[in-house]
Short mmCIF file of C-alpha atoms in Angstrom, two decimals:
data_model
loop_
_atom_site.label_atom_id
_atom_site.label_comp_id
_atom_site.label_asym_id
_atom_site.label_seq_id
_atom_site.Cartn_x
_atom_site.Cartn_y
_atom_site.Cartn_z
CA MET A 13 3.20 2.26 29.58
CA ARG A 14 2.02 4.43 26.72
CA LEU A 15 -1.35 3.79 25.06
CA LEU A 16 -2.79 5.21 21.86
CA VAL A 17 -6.60 5.23 22.11
CA PHE A 18 -9.17 6.06 19.42
CA SER A 19 -12.72 5.38 18.26
CA ASP A 20 -15.16 6.03 15.42
CA VAL A 21 -12.84 6.16 12.41
CA HIS A 22 -15.82 5.32 10.14
CA VAL A 23 -13.65 4.59 7.06
CA ASP A 24 -11.77 7.89 7.34
CA LEU A 25 -8.56 6.51 5.84
CA ASN A 26 -6.64 9.74 6.45
CA ALA A 27 -7.48 9.47 10.17
CA ALA A 28 -6.37 5.83 10.07
CA LYS A 29 -3.03 6.84 8.49
CA ARG A 30 -2.48 9.45 11.23
CA LEU A 31 -3.14 6.79 13.86
CA VAL A 32 -0.51 4.53 12.27
CA LYS A 33 2.04 7.35 12.61
CA LEU A 34 1.03 8.09 16.20
CA SER A 35 1.34 4.40 17.11
CA ARG A 36 5.11 4.39 16.58
CA SER A 37 5.72 6.06 19.96
CA VAL A 38 3.43 3.85 22.11
CA ASP A 39 3.35 0.34 23.56
CA ILE A 40 -0.28 -0.69 22.92
CA VAL A 41 -3.10 0.68 20.74
CA LEU A 42 -6.80 0.50 21.73
CA GLY A 43 -9.64 0.94 19.21
CA ALA A 44 -13.09 1.50 20.72
CA GLY A 45 -15.19 0.51 17.72
CA ASP A 46 -16.83 1.86 14.56
CA PHE A 47 -14.08 1.21 12.07
CA SER A 48 -16.70 0.93 9.30
CA SER A 49 -19.86 2.81 8.35
CA ASN A 50 -23.12 0.85 8.23
CA HIS A 51 -21.12 -2.37 7.72
CA GLN A 52 -19.27 -0.87 4.71
CA GLY A 53 -15.54 -0.21 4.32
CA LEU A 54 -14.29 -2.29 7.25
CA GLU A 55 -11.63 -4.10 5.23
CA LYS A 56 -10.23 -0.82 3.85
CA THR A 57 -9.90 0.66 7.33
CA ILE A 58 -8.32 -2.44 8.86
CA ASN A 59 -5.87 -2.70 5.95
CA VAL A 60 -4.63 0.84 6.70
CA LEU A 61 -4.52 0.13 10.45
CA SER A 62 -2.41 -2.95 9.71
CA GLY A 63 0.46 -0.47 9.49
CA ILE A 64 0.31 -0.42 13.31
CA LYS A 65 2.99 -2.83 14.46
CA LYS A 66 2.17 -2.69 18.19
CA PRO A 67 -0.54 -4.83 19.84
CA LEU A 68 -3.91 -3.45 18.68
CA LEU A 69 -6.82 -4.36 20.97
CA MET A 70 -10.22 -3.59 19.44
CA VAL A 71 -13.90 -3.85 20.25
CA PRO A 72 -16.60 -3.84 17.57
CA GLY A 73 -18.73 -0.73 17.32
CA ASN A 74 -22.36 -0.72 16.30
CA ASN A 75 -21.33 -0.20 12.63
CA GLU A 76 -19.62 -3.60 12.38
CA SER A 77 -20.39 -6.87 14.11
CA PHE A 78 -18.06 -8.92 16.29
CA HIS A 79 -17.89 -11.57 13.58
CA GLU A 80 -17.11 -9.07 10.82
CA LEU A 81 -14.32 -7.43 12.82
CA SER A 82 -12.89 -10.80 13.93
CA ARG A 83 -12.86 -12.12 10.37
CA VAL A 84 -11.16 -9.08 8.83
CA SER A 85 -8.59 -8.59 11.60
CA SER A 86 -7.67 -12.29 11.99
CA GLN A 87 -5.09 -12.09 9.19
CA PHE A 88 -2.96 -9.69 11.30
CA GLU A 89 -1.09 -11.27 14.23
CA ASN A 90 -0.95 -8.11 16.35
CA MET A 91 -4.74 -7.50 16.26
CA GLN A 92 -7.02 -8.88 18.97
CA VAL A 93 -10.80 -8.39 19.17
CA LEU A 94 -12.22 -8.23 22.70
CA HIS A 95 -15.98 -8.63 23.19
CA GLY A 96 -16.99 -9.99 26.57
CA THR A 97 -13.38 -11.12 26.85
CA GLY A 98 -10.04 -9.83 28.09
CA LEU A 99 -6.33 -10.42 28.29
CA SER A 100 -3.30 -9.38 30.30
CA LEU A 101 -0.54 -7.40 28.61
CA ASN A 102 2.45 -5.48 30.00
CA GLY A 103 1.25 -6.12 33.55
CA PHE A 104 -2.27 -4.72 32.99
CA ASP A 105 -5.64 -6.43 32.55
CA PHE A 106 -7.70 -5.30 29.54
CA TRP A 107 -11.39 -6.08 29.04
CA GLY A 108 -13.55 -5.25 26.05
CA LEU A 109 -17.23 -4.91 25.21
CA GLY A 110 -18.39 -3.75 21.80
CA ALA A 111 -21.75 -2.92 20.20
CA GLY A 112 -24.33 -0.24 20.85
CA VAL A 113 -25.64 -0.56 24.42
CA PRO A 114 -28.52 -0.12 24.94
CA GLU A 115 -30.03 -0.94 21.56
CA THR A 116 -30.09 1.86 19.01
CA PRO A 117 -33.15 2.65 16.84
CA TRP A 118 -31.40 1.49 13.63
CA ASP A 119 -32.18 -1.96 12.24
CA TRP A 120 -28.68 -2.28 10.72
CA SER A 121 -26.89 -1.62 14.00
CA PHE A 122 -24.90 -4.23 15.97
CA ASP A 123 -26.43 -3.81 19.44
CA LEU A 124 -26.76 -5.51 22.81
CA SER A 125 -29.47 -5.23 25.41
CA GLU A 126 -28.46 -3.97 28.84
CA ASN A 127 -28.92 -7.50 30.21
CA GLU A 128 -26.68 -9.04 27.53
CA ALA A 129 -24.02 -6.41 28.24
CA PHE A 130 -24.29 -6.95 32.00
CA LEU A 131 -23.59 -10.68 31.58
CA MET A 132 -20.63 -10.01 29.25
CA LEU A 133 -19.09 -7.61 31.79
CA GLU A 134 -19.43 -9.92 34.81
CA ASP A 135 -15.91 -11.36 34.49
CA CYS A 136 -14.20 -8.02 33.95
CA PRO A 137 -11.28 -7.90 36.42
CA GLU A 138 -11.10 -5.18 39.04
CA LYS A 139 -8.72 -2.29 38.31
CA SER A 140 -8.56 -3.23 34.62
CA ILE A 141 -8.48 -1.04 31.54
CA LEU A 142 -11.98 -1.25 30.07
CA ILE A 143 -12.56 -0.68 26.35
CA THR A 144 -16.21 -0.25 25.37
CA HIS A 145 -17.89 1.19 22.32
CA SER A 146 -20.74 2.71 24.32
CA PRO A 147 -20.06 5.08 27.22
CA PRO A 148 -21.35 4.51 30.74
CA LYS A 149 -24.68 6.23 31.37
CA GLY A 150 -24.26 9.87 32.38
CA HIS A 151 -20.61 10.13 31.30
CA VAL A 152 -19.42 11.55 27.94
CA ASP A 153 -22.72 10.33 26.46
CA LYS A 154 -24.85 13.46 25.91
CA ALA A 155 -26.34 14.32 22.52
CA GLY A 156 -29.28 16.63 21.90
CA GLY A 157 -29.83 17.09 25.62
CA SER A 158 -30.19 13.35 26.36
CA ASN A 159 -27.80 10.78 27.83
CA PHE A 160 -27.38 7.74 25.59
CA GLY A 161 -24.88 5.71 27.62
CA SER A 162 -25.26 2.26 29.13
CA GLU A 163 -26.54 1.44 32.61
CA SER A 164 -24.77 -1.93 32.60
CA ILE A 165 -21.41 -0.35 31.74
CA LEU A 166 -22.02 2.22 34.49
CA GLU A 167 -22.70 -0.58 37.00
CA CYS A 168 -19.52 -2.38 35.90
CA VAL A 169 -17.48 0.80 36.48
CA LYS A 170 -19.00 1.25 39.95
CA LYS A 171 -18.37 -2.38 40.91
CA LYS A 172 -15.04 -3.19 39.22
CA LYS A 173 -13.43 0.27 39.47
CA PRO A 174 -11.38 0.11 36.25
CA LEU A 175 -8.40 2.44 35.98
CA TRP A 176 -9.72 3.83 32.70
CA VAL A 177 -12.76 3.44 30.45
CA PHE A 178 -12.04 4.17 26.79
CA CYS A 179 -15.20 4.49 24.70
CA GLY A 180 -16.72 6.25 21.68
CA HIS A 181 -20.13 5.99 19.97
CA ILE A 182 -21.50 9.43 20.91
CA HIS A 183 -19.80 11.73 18.40
CA GLU A 184 -20.89 14.90 20.19
CA CYS A 185 -18.67 13.92 23.13
CA TRP A 186 -15.48 13.02 21.25
CA GLU A 187 -12.36 13.86 23.27
CA LYS A 188 -14.39 14.68 26.40
CA GLU A 189 -13.44 13.21 29.77
CA SER A 190 -15.32 12.31 32.91
CA PHE A 191 -14.56 10.74 36.28
CA LEU A 192 -16.40 8.21 38.42
CA GLY A 193 -14.58 7.75 41.70
CA GLY A 194 -11.02 6.91 40.75
CA THR A 195 -11.96 5.82 37.22
CA LYS A 196 -11.13 8.12 34.31
CA ILE A 197 -13.51 7.93 31.33
CA LEU A 198 -12.58 9.16 27.85
CA ASN A 199 -14.75 9.29 24.73
CA CYS A 200 -11.81 8.84 22.39
CA GLY A 201 -12.81 10.05 18.90
CA PRO A 202 -10.89 9.42 15.66
CA ASN A 203 -7.97 11.81 16.22
CA GLY A 204 -6.40 9.51 18.79
CA ARG A 205 -4.82 10.38 22.09
CA VAL A 206 -1.65 9.11 23.74
CA ILE A 207 -2.18 8.21 27.41
CA GLU A 208 0.54 7.46 29.95
CA ILE A 209 -0.42 4.81 32.52
#
């Protein structure tokens, strides 16, 4: 199975158009949040991404809420928003968790506390493909010398041992990879990457 994974488009419509082209050679597309910027431009970005004709599984970032992303994407049959939910596709389990975790310092941001995230990750299947906006703590999450990832996502990775974690959020770590046991972790970034599973 071939996946196209990306994050943090932030209304870069040229990046979105490139992702549409890349999607033609894959089976499933995963978007790890931040399609908009400060809750602006979400509809424009999703309209461009509607050129993707493969299943597109998305989580909300901290720049758009779950409800905003669900509302805008609901008009497209191939788009599915995962947030504390999952599905099985092509023989693989996918689970998603959006938002900034832990909470960011910005009052406009769509965030979850570590406890809220922990509860929303409890039903994540073992050996799944995990799509999160925030990275697990200590993995592809460093900016300005500090780690900004999530403890609850880290605990989920340790316990459920997903095959992959695809995330974003920390721009300084775009396209960087990490490993935790047998789990591969990728901070995707807006350029997109094709992954063979």
